[in-house]
């Protein structure tokens, strides 16, 4: 059992955390004909947009209510209304994801109440699903926003089957840690059993690299509203990742479809891959103090940033490998440690969105990729001779 240590620092150096609003926006990218909109300042939206474009290397549809000093003081309902009407007129989406930010949450905006009033007096919005999500930057991280967005979609759109017959179908709720390639791989595995898989969200159909014949202001693909409404006709819901448990439970309570929550779909067993390969975890740093982190095969897990990761590596006497996103490259360079890029964002390598680690084949490819990262490092031969009778040490952030 690992000890979870939360320093609660006043200053974050080289932040590891990615914001909850970005996670919510990313979830809406897996909805067909969707256009997410941040209820906040233009800077918040621009930052999230840049991060997603750099990671996926695709055009990302994302709008903002563009809150300014006056609307922040007097209230942003007019900004929301104008934003929704502009989107409805110009983009004609099937669904709009309205996501709060720290700015509007700190003021205490009643987004749900505002949306209800706005829809009531604007017939242009009656045929568009407007889903509001509370995901402030100061609460949670990327996975928090993703989970909240999926839960909000389920609450508003999913319906019980009623008298309709059950379909030979499985609901799939993939976690934010799964790439579009992972989602596609799991859907293929489910199809091999003669079952149809409906993924919510489905990034494998929207951020898979395909280019449309003509410009579209909304998402290029994903799961449709009608498919979400029919999730009550499935026989089972499979959620992947602990942060999807609430969404799975919400779907089960609303539709009666039983749910199964898996912590991961890589490896032969639900245990840590690094320890499976004989490595020890010298340092582990995360963004949120989640209870499940106590199950990691490490002495302790630090809730912090890349500065904490660097401190832990030095305290452990070094590491043979760092597993983290691209922002860990400075730490890796300073200490001459090979870096295996994983998570979000990965902006200095091509194809990050298409890498597959799910299933047996994905696990094999992951192990091979880890080995290649170690082998191509200049110090590999020396490290191999020095540690031939011991365990390699990995640091994860």
mmCIF file of C-alpha atoms in Angstrom:
data_model
loop_
_atom_site.group_PDB
_atom_site.id
_atom_site.type_symbol
_atom_site.label_atom_id
_atom_site.label_comp_id
_atom_site.label_asym_id
_atom_site.label_seq_id
_atom_site.Cartn_x
_atom_site.Cartn_y
_atom_site.Cartn_z
ATOM 1 C CA UNK A 1 0.000 0.000 0.000
ATOM 2 C CA UNK A 2 1.313 3.416 -0.984
ATOM 3 C CA UNK A 3 1.128 6.434 1.298
ATOM 4 C CA UNK A 4 -0.607 9.369 -0.421
ATOM 5 C CA UNK A 5 1.134 12.641 0.459
ATOM 6 C CA UNK A 6 -0.525 15.966 -0.387
ATOM 7 C CA UNK A 7 1.896 18.863 0.148
ATOM 8 C CA UNK A 8 -0.826 21.451 -0.547
ATOM 9 C CA UNK A 9 1.832 23.855 -1.820
ATOM 10 C CA UNK A 10 1.056 27.537 -2.304
ATOM 11 C CA UNK A 11 3.114 27.595 -5.514
ATOM 12 C CA UNK A 12 3.107 25.084 -8.358
ATOM 13 C CA UNK A 13 6.343 24.793 -10.336
ATOM 14 C CA UNK A 14 6.142 23.106 -13.752
ATOM 15 C CA UNK A 15 2.502 22.052 -13.227
ATOM 16 C CA UNK A 16 1.509 18.478 -13.920
ATOM 17 C CA UNK A 17 -2.217 19.133 -13.628
ATOM 18 C CA UNK A 18 -4.425 19.652 -16.685
ATOM 19 C CA UNK A 19 -7.665 21.516 -15.975
ATOM 20 C CA UNK A 20 -11.119 20.035 -15.493
ATOM 21 C CA UNK A 21 -12.781 22.287 -18.129
ATOM 22 C CA UNK A 22 -10.374 20.910 -20.736
ATOM 23 C CA UNK A 23 -11.336 17.368 -19.731
ATOM 24 C CA UNK A 24 -15.026 18.215 -20.117
ATOM 25 C CA UNK A 25 -14.421 19.795 -23.530
ATOM 26 C CA UNK A 26 -12.480 16.723 -24.607
ATOM 27 C CA UNK A 27 -15.425 14.502 -23.650
ATOM 28 C CA UNK A 28 -17.784 16.565 -25.812
ATOM 29 C CA UNK A 29 -15.375 16.028 -28.732
ATOM 30 C CA UNK A 30 -16.658 12.453 -28.777
ATOM 31 C CA UNK A 31 -20.248 13.568 -29.446
ATOM 32 C CA UNK A 32 -21.481 13.838 -33.036
ATOM 33 C CA UNK A 33 -22.360 17.331 -34.260
ATOM 34 C CA UNK A 34 -21.220 18.948 -31.020
ATOM 35 C CA UNK A 35 -19.692 22.329 -30.261
ATOM 36 C CA UNK A 36 -18.364 22.844 -26.706
ATOM 37 C CA UNK A 37 -18.318 26.342 -25.223
ATOM 38 C CA UNK A 38 -16.410 27.581 -22.179
ATOM 39 C CA UNK A 39 -18.309 29.976 -19.933
ATOM 40 C CA UNK A 40 -15.318 32.107 -19.039
ATOM 41 C CA UNK A 41 -12.691 34.418 -20.453
ATOM 42 C CA UNK A 42 -11.159 34.115 -23.907
ATOM 43 C CA UNK A 43 -7.787 33.213 -22.417
ATOM 44 C CA UNK A 44 -9.148 30.059 -20.754
ATOM 45 C CA UNK A 45 -10.556 28.837 -24.054
ATOM 46 C CA UNK A 46 -7.464 29.748 -26.065
ATOM 47 C CA UNK A 47 -5.185 27.828 -23.700
ATOM 48 C CA UNK A 48 -7.329 24.678 -23.829
ATOM 49 C CA UNK A 49 -7.664 24.968 -27.602
ATOM 50 C CA UNK A 50 -3.905 25.188 -28.109
ATOM 51 C CA UNK A 51 -3.274 22.153 -25.905
ATOM 52 C CA UNK A 52 -5.769 19.991 -27.802
ATOM 53 C CA UNK A 53 -4.549 21.122 -31.218
ATOM 54 C CA UNK A 54 -0.927 20.366 -30.278
ATOM 55 C CA UNK A 55 -1.834 16.912 -28.951
ATOM 56 C CA UNK A 56 -4.254 15.721 -31.648
ATOM 57 C CA UNK A 57 -2.871 17.850 -34.514
ATOM 58 C CA UNK A 58 -6.400 18.426 -35.770
ATOM 59 C CA UNK A 59 -8.844 21.303 -36.020
ATOM 60 C CA UNK A 60 -10.675 21.555 -32.693
ATOM 61 C CA UNK A 61 -14.126 23.212 -32.457
ATOM 62 C CA UNK A 62 -14.275 25.211 -29.225
ATOM 63 C CA UNK A 63 -16.121 28.437 -28.425
ATOM 64 C CA UNK A 64 -16.248 30.867 -25.497
ATOM 65 C CA UNK A 65 -18.715 33.247 -23.868
ATOM 66 C CA UNK A 66 -15.826 35.752 -23.699
ATOM 67 C CA UNK A 67 -16.507 37.061 -20.210
ATOM 68 C CA UNK A 68 -15.067 40.527 -19.561
ATOM 69 C CA UNK A 69 -14.755 42.772 -16.505
ATOM 70 C CA UNK A 70 -18.347 44.038 -16.688
ATOM 71 C CA UNK A 71 -20.034 40.668 -17.252
ATOM 72 C CA UNK A 72 -17.910 39.126 -14.515
ATOM 73 C CA UNK A 73 -19.274 41.673 -12.025
ATOM 74 C CA UNK A 74 -22.877 41.940 -13.239
ATOM 75 C CA UNK A 75 -23.367 38.331 -14.320
ATOM 76 C CA UNK A 76 -22.766 36.347 -17.480
ATOM 77 C CA UNK A 77 -26.278 35.273 -18.450
ATOM 78 C CA UNK A 78 -26.363 37.674 -21.413
ATOM 79 C CA UNK A 79 -22.992 36.338 -22.577
ATOM 80 C CA UNK A 80 -24.296 32.765 -22.416
ATOM 81 C CA UNK A 81 -27.458 33.653 -24.321
ATOM 82 C CA UNK A 82 -25.589 35.501 -27.046
ATOM 83 C CA UNK A 83 -23.069 32.690 -27.346
ATOM 84 C CA UNK A 84 -25.726 29.982 -27.638
ATOM 85 C CA UNK A 85 -27.698 31.943 -30.239
ATOM 86 C CA UNK A 86 -24.593 32.669 -32.315
ATOM 87 C CA UNK A 87 -23.602 29.008 -32.286
ATOM 88 C CA UNK A 88 -27.131 27.893 -33.184
ATOM 89 C CA UNK A 89 -27.233 30.328 -36.112
ATOM 90 C CA UNK A 90 -23.758 29.805 -37.539
ATOM 91 C CA UNK A 91 -22.778 26.231 -36.667
ATOM 92 C CA UNK A 92 -26.199 24.534 -36.411
ATOM 93 C CA UNK A 93 -24.977 21.861 -33.964
ATOM 94 C CA UNK A 94 -27.004 18.979 -32.590
ATOM 95 C CA UNK A 95 -25.565 19.483 -29.124
ATOM 96 C CA UNK A 96 -23.811 22.300 -27.255
ATOM 97 C CA UNK A 97 -21.670 21.546 -24.224
ATOM 98 C CA UNK A 98 -21.652 24.565 -21.895
ATOM 99 C CA UNK A 99 -18.715 24.248 -19.497
ATOM 100 C CA UNK A 100 -18.069 26.462 -16.490
ATOM 101 C CA UNK A 101 -14.619 27.733 -15.556
ATOM 102 C CA UNK A 102 -13.037 29.013 -12.355
ATOM 103 C CA UNK A 103 -14.037 32.582 -13.236
ATOM 104 C CA UNK A 104 -17.778 31.943 -13.414
ATOM 105 C CA UNK A 105 -17.820 29.354 -10.626
ATOM 106 C CA UNK A 106 -16.077 31.758 -8.245
ATOM 107 C CA UNK A 107 -18.737 34.364 -8.958
ATOM 108 C CA UNK A 108 -21.457 31.777 -8.339
ATOM 109 C CA UNK A 109 -23.138 31.653 -11.750
ATOM 110 C CA UNK A 110 -26.322 29.537 -11.875
ATOM 111 C CA UNK A 111 -25.644 28.018 -15.272
ATOM 112 C CA UNK A 112 -28.416 25.421 -15.110
ATOM 113 C CA UNK A 113 -31.019 28.051 -14.218
ATOM 114 C CA UNK A 114 -29.726 30.451 -16.851
ATOM 115 C CA UNK A 115 -29.856 27.803 -19.580
ATOM 116 C CA UNK A 116 -33.427 26.883 -18.633
ATOM 117 C CA UNK A 117 -34.575 30.504 -18.957
ATOM 118 C CA UNK A 118 -32.622 31.089 -22.164
ATOM 119 C CA UNK A 119 -34.071 28.002 -23.858
ATOM 120 C CA UNK A 120 -37.594 28.930 -22.786
ATOM 121 C CA UNK A 121 -37.503 32.304 -24.543
ATOM 122 C CA UNK A 122 -35.523 31.328 -27.652
ATOM 123 C CA UNK A 123 -37.222 28.856 -29.980
ATOM 124 C CA UNK A 124 -33.998 28.598 -31.997
ATOM 125 C CA UNK A 125 -32.573 26.460 -29.187
ATOM 126 C CA UNK A 126 -35.526 24.089 -28.754
ATOM 127 C CA UNK A 127 -34.124 21.465 -31.134
ATOM 128 C CA UNK A 128 -30.570 21.671 -29.774
ATOM 129 C CA UNK A 129 -29.467 19.741 -26.700
ATOM 130 C CA UNK A 130 -27.696 22.178 -24.371
ATOM 131 C CA UNK A 131 -25.805 20.342 -21.636
ATOM 132 C CA UNK A 132 -24.271 22.384 -18.835
ATOM 133 C CA UNK A 133 -21.317 20.999 -16.883
ATOM 134 C CA UNK A 134 -19.866 22.394 -13.667
ATOM 135 C CA UNK A 135 -16.113 21.850 -13.998
ATOM 136 C CA UNK A 136 -14.126 24.663 -12.348
ATOM 137 C CA UNK A 137 -10.348 24.679 -12.687
ATOM 138 C CA UNK A 138 -9.847 24.724 -8.921
ATOM 139 C CA UNK A 139 -11.663 21.411 -8.374
ATOM 140 C CA UNK A 140 -10.233 18.223 -9.802
ATOM 141 C CA UNK A 141 -8.220 17.675 -12.948
ATOM 142 C CA UNK A 142 -8.548 16.406 -16.520
ATOM 143 C CA UNK A 143 -10.256 13.153 -15.528
ATOM 144 C CA UNK A 144 -12.650 15.004 -13.206
ATOM 145 C CA UNK A 145 -13.996 17.209 -15.985
ATOM 146 C CA UNK A 146 -14.238 14.250 -18.375
ATOM 147 C CA UNK A 147 -16.243 12.216 -15.859
ATOM 148 C CA UNK A 148 -18.554 15.132 -15.030
ATOM 149 C CA UNK A 149 -19.270 15.796 -18.706
ATOM 150 C CA UNK A 150 -20.124 12.153 -19.419
ATOM 151 C CA UNK A 151 -22.352 12.042 -16.334
ATOM 152 C CA UNK A 152 -24.159 15.226 -17.436
ATOM 153 C CA UNK A 153 -24.724 13.799 -20.931
ATOM 154 C CA UNK A 154 -26.178 10.616 -19.451
ATOM 155 C CA UNK A 155 -28.470 12.491 -17.062
ATOM 156 C CA UNK A 156 -29.923 14.625 -19.835
ATOM 157 C CA UNK A 157 -30.039 12.247 -22.798
ATOM 158 C CA UNK A 158 -30.085 8.591 -21.708
ATOM 159 C CA UNK A 159 -33.510 6.970 -21.418
ATOM 160 C CA UNK A 160 -34.762 3.663 -19.971
ATOM 161 C CA UNK A 161 -35.745 0.999 -22.491
ATOM 162 C CA UNK A 162 -39.348 0.815 -21.283
ATOM 163 C CA UNK A 163 -41.216 -1.807 -23.296
ATOM 164 C CA UNK A 164 -38.593 -1.888 -26.046
ATOM 165 C CA UNK A 165 -36.635 -5.099 -26.506
ATOM 166 C CA UNK A 166 -33.028 -5.266 -25.370
ATOM 167 C CA UNK A 167 -30.429 -5.101 -28.126
ATOM 168 C CA UNK A 168 -27.317 -7.217 -28.554
ATOM 169 C CA UNK A 169 -25.353 -4.202 -27.415
ATOM 170 C CA UNK A 170 -22.781 -3.137 -24.822
ATOM 171 C CA UNK A 171 -22.372 0.408 -23.548
ATOM 172 C CA UNK A 172 -18.721 1.455 -23.310
ATOM 173 C CA UNK A 173 -17.683 4.380 -21.105
ATOM 174 C CA UNK A 174 -13.964 4.893 -21.870
ATOM 175 C CA UNK A 175 -11.804 6.936 -19.521
ATOM 176 C CA UNK A 176 -9.906 10.043 -20.516
ATOM 177 C CA UNK A 177 -6.640 8.072 -20.395
ATOM 178 C CA UNK A 178 -7.740 6.037 -23.425
ATOM 179 C CA UNK A 179 -6.652 7.235 -26.852
ATOM 180 C CA UNK A 180 -8.930 7.082 -29.910
ATOM 181 C CA UNK A 181 -6.875 4.028 -30.883
ATOM 182 C CA UNK A 182 -7.631 2.377 -27.535
ATOM 183 C CA UNK A 183 -11.369 3.008 -27.894
ATOM 184 C CA UNK A 184 -11.354 1.529 -31.391
ATOM 185 C CA UNK A 185 -9.447 -1.537 -30.164
ATOM 186 C CA UNK A 186 -11.929 -2.211 -27.350
ATOM 187 C CA UNK A 187 -14.871 -1.761 -29.728
ATOM 188 C CA UNK A 188 -13.273 -4.316 -32.060
ATOM 189 C CA UNK A 189 -12.795 -6.791 -29.201
ATOM 190 C CA UNK A 190 -16.451 -6.415 -28.205
ATOM 191 C CA UNK A 191 -17.480 -6.892 -31.843
ATOM 192 C CA UNK A 192 -15.468 -10.141 -31.948
ATOM 193 C CA UNK A 193 -17.933 -11.503 -29.393
ATOM 194 C CA UNK A 194 -20.832 -10.718 -31.699
ATOM 195 C CA UNK A 195 -21.883 -7.625 -29.766
ATOM 196 C CA UNK A 196 -22.348 -4.020 -30.823
ATOM 197 C CA UNK A 197 -20.435 -1.432 -28.804
ATOM 198 C CA UNK A 198 -21.685 2.113 -28.267
ATOM 199 C CA UNK A 199 -18.952 4.274 -26.750
ATOM 200 C CA UNK A 200 -19.674 7.463 -24.821
ATOM 201 C CA UNK A 201 -17.701 9.530 -25.678
ATOM 202 C CA UNK A 202 -16.368 8.030 -28.909
ATOM 203 C CA UNK A 203 -13.132 9.788 -29.848
ATOM 204 C CA UNK A 204 -12.290 6.928 -32.217
ATOM 205 C CA UNK A 205 -14.892 8.311 -34.607
ATOM 206 C CA UNK A 206 -14.117 12.012 -34.233
ATOM 207 C CA UNK A 207 -10.422 12.573 -33.453
ATOM 208 C CA UNK A 208 -9.095 9.672 -35.505
ATOM 209 C CA UNK A 209 -7.280 11.803 -38.062
ATOM 210 C CA UNK A 210 -9.806 11.717 -40.893
ATOM 211 C CA UNK A 211 -10.247 14.878 -42.940
ATOM 212 C CA UNK A 212 -13.734 15.930 -44.118
ATOM 213 C CA UNK A 213 -14.483 16.898 -47.702
ATOM 214 C CA UNK A 214 -15.815 20.270 -46.561
ATOM 215 C CA UNK A 215 -15.331 22.491 -43.523
ATOM 216 C CA UNK A 216 -17.581 21.772 -40.576
ATOM 217 C CA UNK A 217 -17.786 24.000 -37.481
ATOM 218 C CA UNK A 218 -18.745 21.107 -35.204
ATOM 219 C CA UNK A 219 -17.161 17.780 -34.307
ATOM 220 C CA UNK A 220 -16.509 15.501 -37.272
ATOM 221 C CA UNK A 221 -17.942 12.349 -35.744
ATOM 222 C CA UNK A 222 -18.584 10.580 -32.478
ATOM 223 C CA UNK A 223 -21.583 8.983 -30.819
ATOM 224 C CA UNK A 224 -24.954 10.402 -31.865
ATOM 225 C CA UNK A 225 -27.708 11.694 -29.600
ATOM 226 C CA UNK A 226 -30.046 8.906 -30.733
ATOM 227 C CA UNK A 227 -27.465 6.290 -29.727
ATOM 228 C CA UNK A 228 -27.124 7.811 -26.256
ATOM 229 C CA UNK A 229 -30.899 7.829 -25.847
ATOM 230 C CA UNK A 230 -30.936 4.107 -26.644
ATOM 231 C CA UNK A 231 -28.248 3.158 -24.110
ATOM 232 C CA UNK A 232 -31.016 1.797 -21.893
ATOM 233 C CA UNK A 233 -31.546 -1.013 -24.415
ATOM 234 C CA UNK A 234 -28.042 -2.415 -23.913
ATOM 235 C CA UNK A 235 -27.355 -5.538 -21.858
ATOM 236 C CA UNK A 236 -24.265 -4.282 -20.035
ATOM 237 C CA UNK A 237 -22.263 -1.118 -19.415
ATOM 238 C CA UNK A 238 -18.464 -1.362 -19.222
ATOM 239 C CA UNK A 239 -16.720 1.658 -17.709
ATOM 240 C CA UNK A 240 -12.932 1.918 -17.867
ATOM 241 C CA UNK A 241 -11.215 3.983 -15.202
ATOM 242 C CA UNK A 242 -12.238 4.756 -11.639
ATOM 243 C CA UNK A 243 -13.244 8.290 -12.653
ATOM 244 C CA UNK A 244 -16.025 6.740 -14.773
ATOM 245 C CA UNK A 245 -17.695 4.980 -11.834
ATOM 246 C CA UNK A 246 -20.167 7.804 -11.133
ATOM 247 C CA UNK A 247 -21.159 7.976 -14.809
ATOM 248 C CA UNK A 248 -21.684 4.192 -14.911
ATOM 249 C CA UNK A 249 -23.719 4.299 -11.701
ATOM 250 C CA UNK A 250 -25.835 7.163 -13.040
ATOM 251 C CA UNK A 251 -26.557 5.229 -16.232
ATOM 252 C CA UNK A 252 -27.448 2.128 -14.223
ATOM 253 C CA UNK A 253 -29.821 4.054 -11.950
ATOM 254 C CA UNK A 254 -31.513 5.780 -14.883
ATOM 255 C CA UNK A 255 -31.834 2.833 -17.272
ATOM 256 C CA UNK A 256 -31.446 -0.305 -15.169
ATOM 257 C CA UNK A 257 -28.542 -1.553 -17.301
ATOM 258 C CA UNK A 258 -25.995 -3.327 -15.031
ATOM 259 C CA UNK A 259 -22.496 -1.863 -15.028
ATOM 260 C CA UNK A 260 -18.950 -3.161 -14.658
ATOM 261 C CA UNK A 261 -16.069 -0.813 -13.791
ATOM 262 C CA UNK A 262 -12.548 -1.822 -14.865
ATOM 263 C CA UNK A 263 -9.518 0.119 -13.690
ATOM 264 C CA UNK A 264 -7.579 -0.563 -16.912
ATOM 265 C CA UNK A 265 -7.486 -2.694 -20.053
ATOM 266 C CA UNK A 266 -3.732 -3.118 -20.495
ATOM 267 C CA UNK A 267 -1.833 -6.188 -19.363
ATOM 268 C CA UNK A 268 -3.034 -9.686 -18.535
ATOM 269 C CA UNK A 269 -4.183 -8.760 -15.035
ATOM 270 C CA UNK A 270 -5.339 -5.574 -13.344
ATOM 271 C CA UNK A 271 -1.971 -4.916 -11.745
ATOM 272 C CA UNK A 272 0.712 -2.346 -12.367
ATOM 273 C CA UNK A 273 2.507 -2.926 -15.668
ATOM 274 C CA UNK A 274 5.847 -1.635 -14.400
ATOM 275 C CA UNK A 275 5.976 -4.156 -11.556
ATOM 276 C CA UNK A 276 4.824 -6.903 -13.939
ATOM 277 C CA UNK A 277 8.045 -6.316 -15.887
ATOM 278 C CA UNK A 278 10.232 -6.395 -12.780
ATOM 279 C CA UNK A 279 10.611 -2.650 -12.264
ATOM 280 C CA UNK A 280 10.289 -0.767 -9.000
ATOM 281 C CA UNK A 281 8.545 2.592 -8.798
ATOM 282 C CA UNK A 282 11.110 5.030 -7.448
ATOM 283 C CA UNK A 283 8.846 8.077 -7.640
ATOM 284 C CA UNK A 284 5.134 8.559 -8.273
ATOM 285 C CA UNK A 285 3.522 11.979 -8.620
ATOM 286 C CA UNK A 286 -0.116 12.691 -9.444
ATOM 287 C CA UNK A 287 -2.579 15.575 -9.571
ATOM 288 C CA UNK A 288 -5.366 14.421 -7.248
ATOM 289 C CA UNK A 289 -5.360 12.461 -3.932
ATOM 290 C CA UNK A 290 -7.558 9.589 -5.119
ATOM 291 C CA UNK A 291 -8.023 6.600 -2.748
ATOM 292 C CA UNK A 292 -7.208 4.045 -5.472
ATOM 293 C CA UNK A 293 -3.655 5.440 -5.689
ATOM 294 C CA UNK A 294 -2.953 3.723 -2.391
ATOM 295 C CA UNK A 295 -2.936 0.414 -4.281
ATOM 296 C CA UNK A 296 0.141 1.358 -6.324
ATOM 297 C CA UNK A 297 3.278 -0.680 -5.714
ATOM 298 C CA UNK A 298 5.179 2.359 -4.433
ATOM 299 C CA UNK A 299 6.184 3.585 -0.999
ATOM 300 C CA UNK A 300 4.320 6.848 -1.485
ATOM 301 C CA UNK A 301 2.451 8.888 -4.059
ATOM 302 C CA UNK A 302 3.019 12.642 -4.057
ATOM 303 C CA UNK A 303 0.202 14.993 -5.064
ATOM 304 C CA UNK A 304 2.151 17.735 -6.766
ATOM 305 C CA UNK A 305 3.967 18.855 -9.894
ATOM 306 C CA UNK A 306 7.068 18.125 -11.961
ATOM 307 C CA UNK A 307 9.247 19.804 -9.355
ATOM 308 C CA UNK A 308 8.047 17.177 -6.876
ATOM 309 C CA UNK A 309 8.799 14.454 -9.416
ATOM 310 C CA UNK A 310 12.345 15.746 -9.800
ATOM 311 C CA UNK A 311 12.811 15.919 -6.019
ATOM 312 C CA UNK A 312 11.575 12.346 -5.615
ATOM 313 C CA UNK A 313 13.923 11.079 -8.328
ATOM 314 C CA UNK A 314 16.890 12.730 -6.620
ATOM 315 C CA UNK A 315 15.834 11.347 -3.244
ATOM 316 C CA UNK A 316 15.622 7.834 -4.713
ATOM 317 C CA UNK A 317 19.118 8.125 -6.156
ATOM 318 C CA UNK A 318 17.964 8.349 -9.752
ATOM 319 C CA UNK A 319 15.699 6.432 -12.102
ATOM 320 C CA UNK A 320 16.109 4.424 -15.292
ATOM 321 C CA UNK A 321 12.890 5.617 -16.937
ATOM 322 C CA UNK A 322 10.318 8.402 -16.626
ATOM 323 C CA UNK A 323 6.731 7.814 -17.763
ATOM 324 C CA UNK A 324 4.885 11.122 -18.166
ATOM 325 C CA UNK A 325 3.536 13.579 -20.717
ATOM 326 C CA UNK A 326 5.711 15.799 -22.903
ATOM 327 C CA UNK A 327 6.077 18.433 -20.191
ATOM 328 C CA UNK A 328 8.463 16.095 -18.335
ATOM 329 C CA UNK A 329 11.087 16.425 -21.059
ATOM 330 C CA UNK A 330 13.016 19.126 -19.153
ATOM 331 C CA UNK A 331 13.333 16.904 -16.068
ATOM 332 C CA UNK A 332 14.388 13.966 -18.236
ATOM 333 C CA UNK A 333 16.982 16.050 -20.092
ATOM 334 C CA UNK A 334 18.496 17.543 -16.933
ATOM 335 C CA UNK A 335 19.074 14.129 -15.381
ATOM 336 C CA UNK A 336 19.805 12.127 -18.530
ATOM 337 C CA UNK A 337 16.848 9.790 -18.001
ATOM 338 C CA UNK A 338 14.905 8.351 -20.960
ATOM 339 C CA UNK A 339 11.306 9.588 -21.179
ATOM 340 C CA UNK A 340 8.385 7.469 -22.338
ATOM 341 C CA UNK A 341 5.675 9.912 -23.351
ATOM 342 C CA UNK A 342 2.187 8.995 -22.200
ATOM 343 C CA UNK A 343 -0.983 10.765 -21.162
ATOM 344 C CA UNK A 344 -1.974 14.289 -22.127
ATOM 345 C CA UNK A 345 -0.536 16.332 -23.701
ATOM 346 C CA UNK A 346 2.019 14.692 -25.988
ATOM 347 C CA UNK A 347 3.008 17.429 -28.421
ATOM 348 C CA UNK A 348 6.576 16.570 -29.449
ATOM 349 C CA UNK A 349 5.801 13.211 -31.054
ATOM 350 C CA UNK A 350 3.510 12.262 -33.938
ATOM 351 C CA UNK A 351 0.599 9.864 -33.571
ATOM 352 C CA UNK A 352 0.029 10.169 -29.823
ATOM 353 C CA UNK A 353 -3.735 10.003 -30.325
ATOM 354 C CA UNK A 354 -3.466 6.764 -32.285
ATOM 355 C CA UNK A 355 -1.204 4.750 -29.993
ATOM 356 C CA UNK A 356 -2.939 1.654 -28.690
ATOM 357 C CA UNK A 357 -2.163 0.015 -25.353
ATOM 358 C CA UNK A 358 -5.517 -1.706 -24.802
ATOM 359 C CA UNK A 359 -5.910 -5.467 -24.974
ATOM 360 C CA UNK A 360 -3.216 -8.124 -25.395
ATOM 361 C CA UNK A 361 -1.903 -6.649 -28.643
ATOM 362 C CA UNK A 362 -1.780 -3.146 -27.185
ATOM 363 C CA UNK A 363 0.011 -4.406 -24.068
ATOM 364 C CA UNK A 364 2.601 -6.123 -26.245
ATOM 365 C CA UNK A 365 3.156 -2.951 -28.256
ATOM 366 C CA UNK A 366 3.441 -0.923 -25.045
ATOM 367 C CA UNK A 367 6.112 -3.204 -23.593
ATOM 368 C CA UNK A 368 8.015 -3.103 -26.895
ATOM 369 C CA UNK A 369 7.849 0.696 -26.982
ATOM 370 C CA UNK A 370 9.107 0.930 -23.396
ATOM 371 C CA UNK A 371 12.017 -1.349 -24.264
ATOM 372 C CA UNK A 372 12.908 0.687 -27.331
ATOM 373 C CA UNK A 373 12.966 3.924 -25.315
ATOM 374 C CA UNK A 374 15.452 2.340 -22.924
ATOM 375 C CA UNK A 375 17.590 0.829 -25.698
ATOM 376 C CA UNK A 376 17.939 4.044 -27.686
ATOM 377 C CA UNK A 377 19.181 5.964 -24.644
ATOM 378 C CA UNK A 378 22.987 6.472 -24.677
ATOM 379 C CA UNK A 379 23.423 5.040 -21.190
ATOM 380 C CA UNK A 380 21.497 1.834 -21.829
ATOM 381 C CA UNK A 381 24.488 -0.514 -22.169
ATOM 382 C CA UNK A 382 26.053 0.775 -18.947
ATOM 383 C CA UNK A 383 22.769 0.589 -17.076
ATOM 384 C CA UNK A 384 22.248 -2.964 -18.293
ATOM 385 C CA UNK A 385 25.583 -4.137 -16.898
ATOM 386 C CA UNK A 386 25.183 -2.226 -13.650
ATOM 387 C CA UNK A 387 21.677 -3.497 -12.893
ATOM 388 C CA UNK A 388 21.758 -6.918 -14.510
ATOM 389 C CA UNK A 389 20.996 -8.599 -11.195
ATOM 390 C CA UNK A 390 18.516 -6.057 -9.869
ATOM 391 C CA UNK A 391 15.379 -4.165 -10.781
ATOM 392 C CA UNK A 392 15.005 -1.139 -13.023
ATOM 393 C CA UNK A 393 13.507 1.933 -11.414
ATOM 394 C CA UNK A 394 10.700 3.892 -13.049
ATOM 395 C CA UNK A 395 9.339 7.326 -12.190
ATOM 396 C CA UNK A 396 5.792 8.242 -13.165
ATOM 397 C CA UNK A 397 4.130 11.613 -13.350
#
